PDB file of N, CA, C and O in Angstrom, chain B, residues numbered from 101:
ATOM      1  N   LEU B 101       0.810  -1.202   0.000  1.00  0.00           N
ATOM      2  CA  LEU B 101       0.000   0.000   0.000  1.00  0.00           C
ATOM      3  C   LEU B 101       0.848   1.258   0.000  1.00  0.00           C
ATOM      4  O   LEU B 101       0.538   2.223  -0.700  1.00  0.00           O
ATOM      5  N   ALA B 102       1.929   1.250   0.793  1.00  0.00           N
ATOM      6  CA  ALA B 102       2.779   2.439   0.862  1.00  0.00           C
ATOM      7  C   ALA B 102       3.429   2.726  -0.484  1.00  0.00           C
ATOM      8  O   ALA B 102       3.541   3.882  -0.892  1.00  0.00           O
ATOM      9  N   ALA B 103       3.860   1.669  -1.175  1.00  0.00           N
ATOM     10  CA  ALA B 103       4.484   1.866  -2.484  1.00  0.00           C
ATOM     11  C   ALA B 103       3.472   2.424  -3.474  1.00  0.00           C
ATOM     12  O   ALA B 103       3.799   3.291  -4.283  1.00  0.00           O
ATOM     13  N   GLN B 104       2.250   1.927  -3.406  1.00  0.00           N
ATOM     14  CA  GLN B 104       1.204   2.424  -4.307  1.00  0.00           C
ATOM     15  C   GLN B 104       0.906   3.898  -4.010  1.00  0.00           C
ATOM     16  O   GLN B 104       0.734   4.695  -4.932  1.00  0.00           O
ATOM     17  N   ALA B 105       0.847   4.252  -2.744  1.00  0.00           N
ATOM     18  CA  ALA B 105       0.600   5.644  -2.369  1.00  0.00           C
ATOM     19  C   ALA B 105       1.747   6.528  -2.843  1.00  0.00           C
ATOM     20  O   ALA B 105       1.521   7.648  -3.301  1.00  0.00           O
ATOM     21  N   GLY B 106       2.981   6.027  -2.736  1.00  0.00           N
ATOM     22  CA  GLY B 106       4.135   6.788  -3.210  1.00  0.00           C
ATOM     23  C   GLY B 106       4.098   6.994  -4.708  1.00  0.00           C
ATOM     24  O   GLY B 106       4.429   8.072  -5.202  1.00  0.00           O
ATOM     25  N   ASP B 107       3.690   5.948  -5.443  1.00  0.00           N
ATOM     26  CA  ASP B 107       3.561   6.063  -6.900  1.00  0.00           C
ATOM     27  C   ASP B 107       2.490   7.082  -7.261  1.00  0.00           C
ATOM     28  O   ASP B 107       2.669   7.877  -8.184  1.00  0.00           O
ATOM     29  N   GLU B 108       1.381   7.060  -6.535  1.00  0.00           N
ATOM     30  CA  GLU B 108       0.302   8.018  -6.791  1.00  0.00           C
ATOM     31  C   GLU B 108       0.758   9.442  -6.492  1.00  0.00           C
ATOM     32  O   GLU B 108       0.435  10.373  -7.230  1.00  0.00           O
ATOM     33  N   ALA B 109       1.506   9.603  -5.415  1.00  0.00           N
ATOM     34  CA  ALA B 109       2.017  10.932  -5.062  1.00  0.00           C
ATOM     35  C   ALA B 109       2.983  11.429  -6.137  1.00  0.00           C
ATOM     36  O   ALA B 109       2.925  12.592  -6.536  1.00  0.00           O
ATOM     37  N   ALA B 110       3.867  10.552  -6.602  1.00  0.00           N
ATOM     38  CA  ALA B 110       4.820  10.940  -7.642  1.00  0.00           C
ATOM     39  C   ALA B 110       4.099  11.333  -8.928  1.00  0.00           C
ATOM     40  O   ALA B 110       4.457  12.318  -9.574  1.00  0.00           O
ATOM     41  N   ALA B 111       3.090  10.562  -9.290  1.00  0.00           N
ATOM     42  CA  ALA B 111       2.315  10.888 -10.490  1.00  0.00           C
ATOM     43  C   ALA B 111       1.607  12.236 -10.322  1.00  0.00           C
ATOM     44  O   ALA B 111       1.537  13.024 -11.265  1.00  0.00           O
ATOM     45  N   GLY B 112       1.091  12.494  -9.137  1.00  0.00           N
ATOM     46  CA  GLY B 112       0.424  13.766  -8.874  1.00  0.00           C
ATOM     47  C   GLY B 112       1.392  14.939  -8.960  1.00  0.00           C
ATOM     48  O   GLY B 112       1.050  15.999  -9.484  1.00  0.00           O
ATOM     49  N   LEU B 113       2.601  14.741  -8.442  1.00  0.00           N
ATOM     50  CA  LEU B 113       3.611  15.804  -8.519  1.00  0.00           C
ATOM     51  C   LEU B 113       4.033  16.064  -9.964  1.00  0.00           C
ATOM     52  O   LEU B 113       4.230  17.212 -10.362  1.00  0.00           O
ATOM     53  N   GLU B 114       4.168  15.002 -10.739  1.00  0.00           N
ATOM     54  CA  GLU B 114       4.518  15.167 -12.155  1.00  0.00           C
ATOM     55  C   GLU B 114       3.428  15.932 -12.890  1.00  0.00           C
ATOM     56  O   GLU B 114       3.719  16.808 -13.704  1.00  0.00           O
ATOM     57  N   ALA B 115       2.167  15.601 -12.603  1.00  0.00           N
ATOM     58  CA  ALA B 115       1.052  16.303 -13.239  1.00  0.00           C
ATOM     59  C   ALA B 115       1.017  17.770 -12.814  1.00  0.00           C
ATOM     60  O   ALA B 115       0.752  18.654 -13.629  1.00  0.00           O
ATOM     61  N   ALA B 116       1.286  18.020 -11.535  1.00  0.00           N
ATOM     62  CA  ALA B 116       1.294  19.396 -11.044  1.00  0.00           C
ATOM     63  C   ALA B 116       2.432  20.192 -11.676  1.00  0.00           C
ATOM     64  O   ALA B 116       2.254  21.361 -12.018  1.00  0.00           O
ATOM     65  N   ALA B 117       3.586  19.573 -11.833  1.00  0.00           N
ATOM     66  CA  ALA B 117       4.726  20.252 -12.460  1.00  0.00           C
ATOM     67  C   ALA B 117       4.422  20.577 -13.917  1.00  0.00           C
ATOM     68  O   ALA B 117       4.766  21.657 -14.398  1.00  0.00           O
ATOM     69  N   ALA B 118       3.779  19.649 -14.622  1.00  0.00           N
ATOM     70  CA  ALA B 118       3.407  19.898 -16.019  1.00  0.00           C
ATOM     71  C   ALA B 118       2.379  21.023 -16.116  1.00  0.00           C
ATOM     72  O   ALA B 118       2.480  21.887 -16.986  1.00  0.00           O
ATOM     73  N   TRP B 119       1.402  21.010 -15.233  1.00  0.00           N
ATOM     74  CA  TRP B 119       0.382  22.057 -15.202  1.00  0.00           C
ATOM     75  C   TRP B 119       1.021  23.420 -14.959  1.00  0.00           C
ATOM     76  O   TRP B 119       0.699  24.397 -15.635  1.00  0.00           O
ATOM     77  N   LEU B 120       1.929  23.474 -13.990  1.00  0.00           N
ATOM     78  CA  LEU B 120       2.603  24.724 -13.656  1.00  0.00           C
ATOM     79  C   LEU B 120       3.465  25.202 -14.819  1.00  0.00           C
ATOM     80  O   LEU B 120       3.482  26.394 -15.123  1.00  0.00           O
ATOM     81  N   ALA B 121       4.176  24.294 -15.468  1.00  0.00           N
ATOM     82  CA  ALA B 121       5.042  24.652 -16.596  1.00  0.00           C
ATOM     83  C   ALA B 121       4.237  25.271 -17.736  1.00  0.00           C
ATOM     84  O   ALA B 121       4.716  26.183 -18.409  1.00  0.00           O
ATOM     85  N   GLU B 122       3.025  24.782 -17.955  1.00  0.00           N
ATOM     86  CA  GLU B 122       2.160  25.340 -19.000  1.00  0.00           C
ATOM     87  C   GLU B 122       1.726  26.760 -18.669  1.00  0.00           C
ATOM     88  O   GLU B 122       1.698  27.631 -19.539  1.00  0.00           O
ATOM     89  N   ARG B 123       1.396  26.981 -17.427  1.00  0.00           N
ATOM     90  CA  ARG B 123       0.807  28.261 -17.021  1.00  0.00           C
ATOM     91  C   ARG B 123       1.831  29.302 -16.577  1.00  0.00           C
ATOM     92  O   ARG B 123       1.589  30.503 -16.706  1.00  0.00           O
ATOM     93  N   ARG B 124       2.947  28.862 -16.066  1.00  0.00           N
ATOM     94  CA  ARG B 124       3.980  29.782 -15.576  1.00  0.00           C
ATOM     95  C   ARG B 124       5.360  29.261 -15.992  1.00  0.00           C
ATOM     96  O   ARG B 124       6.072  28.680 -15.173  1.00  0.00           O
ATOM     97  N   PRO B 125       5.739  29.463 -17.247  1.00  0.00           N
ATOM     98  CA  PRO B 125       7.058  28.994 -17.703  1.00  0.00           C
ATOM     99  C   PRO B 125       8.174  29.551 -16.823  1.00  0.00           C
ATOM    100  O   PRO B 125       8.179  30.732 -16.474  1.00  0.00           O
ATOM    101  N   GLY B 126       9.105  28.693 -16.476  1.00  0.00           N
ATOM    102  CA  GLY B 126      10.218  29.091 -15.629  1.00  0.00           C
ATOM    103  C   GLY B 126       9.980  28.842 -14.150  1.00  0.00           C
ATOM    104  O   GLY B 126      10.930  28.832 -13.367  1.00  0.00           O
ATOM    105  N   TRP B 127       8.738  28.641 -13.755  1.00  0.00           N
ATOM    106  CA  TRP B 127       8.436  28.351 -12.361  1.00  0.00           C
ATOM    107  C   TRP B 127       8.623  26.857 -12.129  1.00  0.00           C
ATOM    108  O   TRP B 127       8.462  26.055 -13.049  1.00  0.00           O
ATOM    109  N   THR B 128       8.963  26.487 -10.900  1.00  0.00           N
ATOM    110  CA  THR B 128       9.098  25.078 -10.548  1.00  0.00           C
ATOM    111  C   THR B 128       8.425  24.821  -9.207  1.00  0.00           C
ATOM    112  O   THR B 128       8.169  25.744  -8.434  1.00  0.00           O
ATOM    113  N   LEU B 129       8.150  23.574  -8.953  1.00  0.00           N
ATOM    114  CA  LEU B 129       7.608  23.172  -7.660  1.00  0.00           C
ATOM    115  C   LEU B 129       8.754  22.970  -6.680  1.00  0.00           C
ATOM    116  O   LEU B 129       9.833  22.514  -7.059  1.00  0.00           O
ATOM    117  N   LEU B 130       8.517  23.306  -5.441  1.00  0.00           N
ATOM    118  CA  LEU B 130       9.487  23.056  -4.377  1.00  0.00           C
ATOM    119  C   LEU B 130       8.808  22.146  -3.370  1.00  0.00           C
ATOM    120  O   LEU B 130       7.837  22.543  -2.724  1.00  0.00           O
ATOM    121  N   VAL B 131       9.311  20.934  -3.234  1.00  0.00           N
ATOM    122  CA  VAL B 131       8.740  19.975  -2.294  1.00  0.00           C
ATOM    123  C   VAL B 131       9.706  19.853  -1.128  1.00  0.00           C
ATOM    124  O   VAL B 131      10.828  19.369  -1.281  1.00  0.00           O
ATOM    125  N   LEU B 132       9.265  20.290   0.016  1.00  0.00           N
ATOM    126  CA  LEU B 132      10.081  20.181   1.214  1.00  0.00           C
ATOM    127  C   LEU B 132       9.932  18.777   1.779  1.00  0.00           C
ATOM    128  O   LEU B 132       9.381  17.905   1.107  1.00  0.00           O
ATOM    129  N   ASP B 133      10.389  18.545   2.943  1.00  0.00           N
ATOM    130  CA  ASP B 133      10.290  17.241   3.576  1.00  0.00           C
ATOM    131  C   ASP B 133       8.805  16.880   3.681  1.00  0.00           C
ATOM    132  O   ASP B 133       8.120  17.302   4.612  1.00  0.00           O
ATOM    133  N   ALA B 134       8.329  16.116   2.742  1.00  0.00           N
ATOM    134  CA  ALA B 134       6.903  15.823   2.656  1.00  0.00           C
ATOM    135  C   ALA B 134       6.443  14.796   3.690  1.00  0.00           C
ATOM    136  O   ALA B 134       5.247  14.523   3.795  1.00  0.00           O
ATOM    137  N   LEU B 135       7.365  14.231   4.445  1.00  0.00           N
ATOM    138  CA  LEU B 135       6.994  13.214   5.423  1.00  0.00           C
ATOM    139  C   LEU B 135       6.696  13.795   6.802  1.00  0.00           C
ATOM    140  O   LEU B 135       6.108  13.125   7.650  1.00  0.00           O
ATOM    141  N   ARG B 136       7.104  15.041   7.021  1.00  0.00           N
ATOM    142  CA  ARG B 136       6.889  15.650   8.334  1.00  0.00           C
ATOM    143  C   ARG B 136       6.094  16.935   8.179  1.00  0.00           C
ATOM    144  O   ARG B 136       6.258  17.646   7.188  1.00  0.00           O
ATOM    145  N   PRO B 137       5.238  17.240   9.139  1.00  0.00           N
ATOM    146  CA  PRO B 137       4.544  18.528   9.097  1.00  0.00           C
ATOM    147  C   PRO B 137       5.545  19.681   9.234  1.00  0.00           C
ATOM    148  O   PRO B 137       6.617  19.510   9.813  1.00  0.00           O
ATOM    149  N   HIS B 138       5.191  20.843   8.702  1.00  0.00           N
ATOM    150  CA  HIS B 138       6.076  22.006   8.736  1.00  0.00           C
ATOM    151  C   HIS B 138       6.487  22.351  10.168  1.00  0.00           C
ATOM    152  O   HIS B 138       7.650  22.671  10.414  1.00  0.00           O
ATOM    153  N   LEU B 139       5.558  22.291  11.102  1.00  0.00           N
ATOM    154  CA  LEU B 139       5.866  22.623  12.487  1.00  0.00           C
ATOM    155  C   LEU B 139       6.961  21.708  13.043  1.00  0.00           C
ATOM    156  O   LEU B 139       7.853  22.170  13.755  1.00  0.00           O
ATOM    157  N   ALA B 140       6.897  20.428  12.723  1.00  0.00           N
ATOM    158  CA  ALA B 140       7.915  19.486  13.195  1.00  0.00           C
ATOM    159  C   ALA B 140       9.271  19.799  12.570  1.00  0.00           C
ATOM    160  O   ALA B 140      10.294  19.746  13.252  1.00  0.00           O
ATOM    161  N   ARG B 141       9.286  20.127  11.267  1.00  0.00           N
ATOM    162  CA  ARG B 141      10.551  20.485  10.607  1.00  0.00           C
ATOM    163  C   ARG B 141      11.151  21.731  11.246  1.00  0.00           C
ATOM    164  O   ARG B 141      12.358  21.797  11.474  1.00  0.00           O
ATOM    165  N   SER B 142      10.304  22.719  11.534  1.00  0.00           N
ATOM    166  CA  SER B 142      10.786  23.956  12.143  1.00  0.00           C
ATOM    167  C   SER B 142      11.388  23.690  13.519  1.00  0.00           C
ATOM    168  O   SER B 142      12.438  24.237  13.857  1.00  0.00           O
ATOM    169  N   ALA B 143      10.732  22.861  14.303  1.00  0.00           N
ATOM    170  CA  ALA B 143      11.235  22.541  15.642  1.00  0.00           C
ATOM    171  C   ALA B 143      12.560  21.793  15.555  1.00  0.00           C
ATOM    172  O   ALA B 143      13.480  22.072  16.324  1.00  0.00           O
ATOM    173  N   LEU B 144      12.666  20.848  14.629  1.00  0.00           N
ATOM    174  CA  LEU B 144      13.913  20.104  14.465  1.00  0.00           C
ATOM    175  C   LEU B 144      15.054  21.022  14.035  1.00  0.00           C
ATOM    176  O   LEU B 144      16.170  20.904  14.540  1.00  0.00           O
ATOM    177  N   MET B 145      14.779  21.934  13.106  1.00  0.00           N
ATOM    178  CA  MET B 145      15.805  22.845  12.637  1.00  0.00           C
ATOM    179  C   MET B 145      16.255  23.790  13.757  1.00  0.00           C
ATOM    180  O   MET B 145      17.449  24.051  13.905  1.00  0.00           O
ATOM    181  N   ALA B 146      15.315  24.295  14.535  1.00  0.00           N
ATOM    182  CA  ALA B 146      15.654  25.194  15.641  1.00  0.00           C
ATOM    183  C   ALA B 146      16.528  24.472  16.668  1.00  0.00           C
ATOM    184  O   ALA B 146      17.493  25.044  17.175  1.00  0.00           O
ATOM    185  N   SER B 147      16.194  23.229  16.972  1.00  0.00           N
ATOM    186  CA  SER B 147      16.990  22.451  17.926  1.00  0.00           C
ATOM    187  C   SER B 147      18.396  22.217  17.394  1.00  0.00           C
ATOM    188  O   SER B 147      19.375  22.302  18.136  1.00  0.00           O
ATOM    189  N   ARG B 148      18.486  21.923  16.109  1.00  0.00           N
ATOM    190  CA  ARG B 148      19.788  21.678  15.501  1.00  0.00           C
ATOM    191  C   ARG B 148      20.654  22.937  15.542  1.00  0.00           C
ATOM    192  O   ARG B 148      21.838  22.870  15.872  1.00  0.00           O
ATOM    193  N   LEU B 149      20.059  24.085  15.206  1.00  0.00           N
ATOM    194  CA  LEU B 149      20.816  25.336  15.233  1.00  0.00           C
ATOM    195  C   LEU B 149      21.278  25.675  16.645  1.00  0.00           C
ATOM    196  O   LEU B 149      22.403  26.132  16.847  1.00  0.00           O
ATOM    197  N   GLN B 150      20.407  25.447  17.612  1.00  0.00           N
ATOM    198  CA  GLN B 150      20.771  25.720  19.002  1.00  0.00           C
ATOM    199  C   GLN B 150      21.924  24.822  19.443  1.00  0.00           C
ATOM    200  O   GLN B 150      22.834  25.281  20.133  1.00  0.00           O
ATOM    201  N   LEU B 151      21.896  23.565  19.057  1.00  0.00           N
ATOM    202  CA  LEU B 151      22.976  22.640  19.394  1.00  0.00           C
ATOM    203  C   LEU B 151      24.285  23.068  18.733  1.00  0.00           C
ATOM    204  O   LEU B 151      25.338  23.027  19.368  1.00  0.00           O
ATOM    205  N   GLU B 152      24.229  23.474  17.471  1.00  0.00           N
ATOM    206  CA  GLU B 152      25.438  23.919  16.780  1.00  0.00           C
ATOM    207  C   GLU B 152      26.033  25.155  17.444  1.00  0.00           C
ATOM    208  O   GLU B 152      27.252  25.268  17.573  1.00  0.00           O
ATOM    209  N   ARG B 153      25.183  26.072  17.860  1.00  0.00           N
ATOM    210  CA  ARG B 153      25.668  27.275  18.542  1.00  0.00           C
ATOM    211  C   ARG B 153      26.306  26.926  19.884  1.00  0.00           C
ATOM    212  O   ARG B 153      27.338  27.485  20.254  1.00  0.00           O
ATOM    213  N   ALA B 154      25.689  26.006  20.602  1.00  0.00           N
ATOM    214  CA  ALA B 154      26.246  25.591  21.902  1.00  0.00           C
ATOM    215  C   ALA B 154      27.595  24.914  21.719  1.00  0.00           C
ATOM    216  O   ALA B 154      28.514  25.135  22.508  1.00  0.00           O
ATOM    217  N   ARG B 155      27.720  24.090  20.683  1.00  0.00           N
ATOM    218  CA  ARG B 155      29.008  23.434  20.423  1.00  0.00           C
ATOM    219  C   ARG B 155      30.076  24.459  20.055  1.00  0.00           C
ATOM    220  O   ARG B 155      31.220  24.353  20.497  1.00  0.00           O
ATOM    221  N   ALA B 156      29.708  25.442  19.254  1.00  0.00           N
ATOM    222  CA  ALA B 156      30.663  26.474  18.860  1.00  0.00           C
ATOM    223  C   ALA B 156      31.104  27.276  20.083  1.00  0.00           C
ATOM    224  O   ALA B 156      32.285  27.590  20.230  1.00  0.00           O
ATOM    225  N   ALA B 157      30.164  27.604  20.950  1.00  0.00           N
ATOM    226  CA  ALA B 157      30.490  28.359  22.162  1.00  0.00           C
ATOM    227  C   ALA B 157      31.397  27.534  23.069  1.00  0.00           C
ATOM    228  O   ALA B 157      32.333  28.076  23.657  1.00  0.00           O
ATOM    229  N   SER B 158      31.141  26.254  23.189  1.00  0.00           N
ATOM    230  CA  SER B 158      31.951  25.372  24.022  1.00  0.00           C
ATOM    231  C   SER B 158      33.376  25.269  23.477  1.00  0.00           C
ATOM    232  O   SER B 158      34.338  25.204  24.242  1.00  0.00           O
ATOM    233  N   ALA B 159      33.499  25.256  22.169  1.00  0.00           N
ATOM    234  CA  ALA B 159      34.812  25.143  21.537  1.00  0.00           C
ATOM    235  C   ALA B 159      35.649  26.393  21.752  1.00  0.00           C
ATOM    236  O   ALA B 159      36.874  26.350  21.646  1.00  0.00           O
ATOM    237  N   MET B 160      34.996  27.497  22.050  1.00  0.00           N
ATOM    238  CA  MET B 160      35.721  28.757  22.247  1.00  0.00           C
ATOM    239  C   MET B 160      36.300  28.864  23.650  1.00  0.00           C
ATOM    240  O   MET B 160      37.021  29.818  23.942  1.00  0.00           O
ATOM    241  N   GLY B 161      36.004  27.915  24.517  1.00  0.00           N
ATOM    242  CA  GLY B 161      36.589  27.888  25.849  1.00  0.00           C
ATOM    243  C   GLY B 161      36.134  29.016  26.741  1.00  0.00           C
ATOM    244  O   GLY B 161      34.934  29.208  26.935  1.00  0.00           O
ATOM    245  N   ALA B 162      37.083  29.777  27.295  1.00  0.00           N
ATOM    246  CA  ALA B 162      36.776  30.825  28.265  1.00  0.00           C
ATOM    247  C   ALA B 162      35.888  31.908  27.671  1.00  0.00           C
ATOM    248  O   ALA B 162      35.090  32.517  28.384  1.00  0.00           O
ATOM    249  N   GLU B 163      36.019  32.153  26.371  1.00  0.00           N
ATOM    250  CA  GLU B 163      35.201  33.184  25.743  1.00  0.00           C
ATOM    251  C   GLU B 163      33.726  32.797  25.707  1.00  0.00           C
ATOM    252  O   GLU B 163      32.862  33.656  25.533  1.00  0.00           O
ATOM    253  N   SER B 164      33.438  31.517  25.869  1.00  0.00           N
ATOM    254  CA  SER B 164      32.058  31.072  25.759  1.00  0.00           C
ATOM    255  C   SER B 164      31.172  31.654  26.852  1.00  0.00           C
ATOM    256  O   SER B 164      29.950  31.681  26.705  1.00  0.00           O
ATOM    257  N   SER B 165      31.769  32.121  27.946  1.00  0.00           N
ATOM    258  CA  SER B 165      30.949  32.692  29.014  1.00  0.00           C
ATOM    259  C   SER B 165      30.283  33.989  28.569  1.00  0.00           C
ATOM    260  O   SER B 165      29.286  34.408  29.158  1.00  0.00           O
ATOM    261  N   ARG B 166      30.828  34.628  27.533  1.00  0.00           N
ATOM    262  CA  ARG B 166      30.227  35.860  27.027  1.00  0.00           C
ATOM    263  C   ARG B 166      29.273  35.609  25.874  1.00  0.00           C
ATOM    264  O   ARG B 166      28.594  36.533  25.424  1.00  0.00           O
ATOM    265  N   ILE B 167      29.207  34.389  25.391  1.00  0.00           N
ATOM    266  CA  ILE B 167      28.362  34.060  24.236  1.00  0.00           C
ATOM    267  C   ILE B 167      27.120  33.324  24.720  1.00  0.00           C
ATOM    268  O   ILE B 167      27.213  32.386  25.511  1.00  0.00           O
ATOM    269  N   ARG B 168      25.998  33.741  24.257  1.00  0.00           N
ATOM    270  CA  ARG B 168      24.753  33.087  24.608  1.00  0.00           C
ATOM    271  C   ARG B 168      24.055  32.620  23.331  1.00  0.00           C
ATOM    272  O   ARG B 168      24.060  33.332  22.327  1.00  0.00           O
ATOM    273  N   ALA B 169      23.470  31.458  23.363  1.00  0.00           N
ATOM    274  CA  ALA B 169      22.704  30.956  22.229  1.00  0.00           C
ATOM    275  C   ALA B 169      21.247  31.299  22.435  1.00  0.00           C
ATOM    276  O   ALA B 169      20.671  31.002  23.481  1.00  0.00           O
ATOM    277  N   PHE B 170      20.660  31.914  21.450  1.00  0.00           N
ATOM    278  CA  PHE B 170      19.253  32.279  21.498  1.00  0.00           C
ATOM    279  C   PHE B 170      18.518  31.579  20.381  1.00  0.00           C
ATOM    280  O   PHE B 170      19.083  31.306  19.322  1.00  0.00           O
ATOM    281  N   ARG B 171      17.283  31.298  20.620  1.00  0.00           N
ATOM    282  CA  ARG B 171      16.450  30.704  19.580  1.00  0.00           C
ATOM    283  C   ARG B 171      16.137  31.774  18.545  1.00  0.00           C
ATOM    284  O   ARG B 171      15.867  32.922  18.899  1.00  0.00           O
ATOM    285  N   PRO B 172      16.171  31.403  17.261  1.00  0.00           N
ATOM    286  CA  PRO B 172      15.843  32.375  16.214  1.00  0.00           C
ATOM    287  C   PRO B 172      14.365  32.766  16.254  1.00  0.00           C
ATOM    288  O   PRO B 172      13.919  33.575  15.441  1.00  0.00           O
TER     289      PRO B 172
END
């Protein structure tokens, strides 16, 4: 069933891309992570950025006491 649903989704995207190409030449579809809701993607990205900032601050040693990581 999952494979059939994936095939149907792919066919739908191809049809949508063809429709868009006819009506708006030069425009393309942008498909983000279609398996997760936007809110979940945003939360994951924010957590990842916060972790990267914390690692960078930790790597700076003594200077890290002056650096704070804030959520975007």
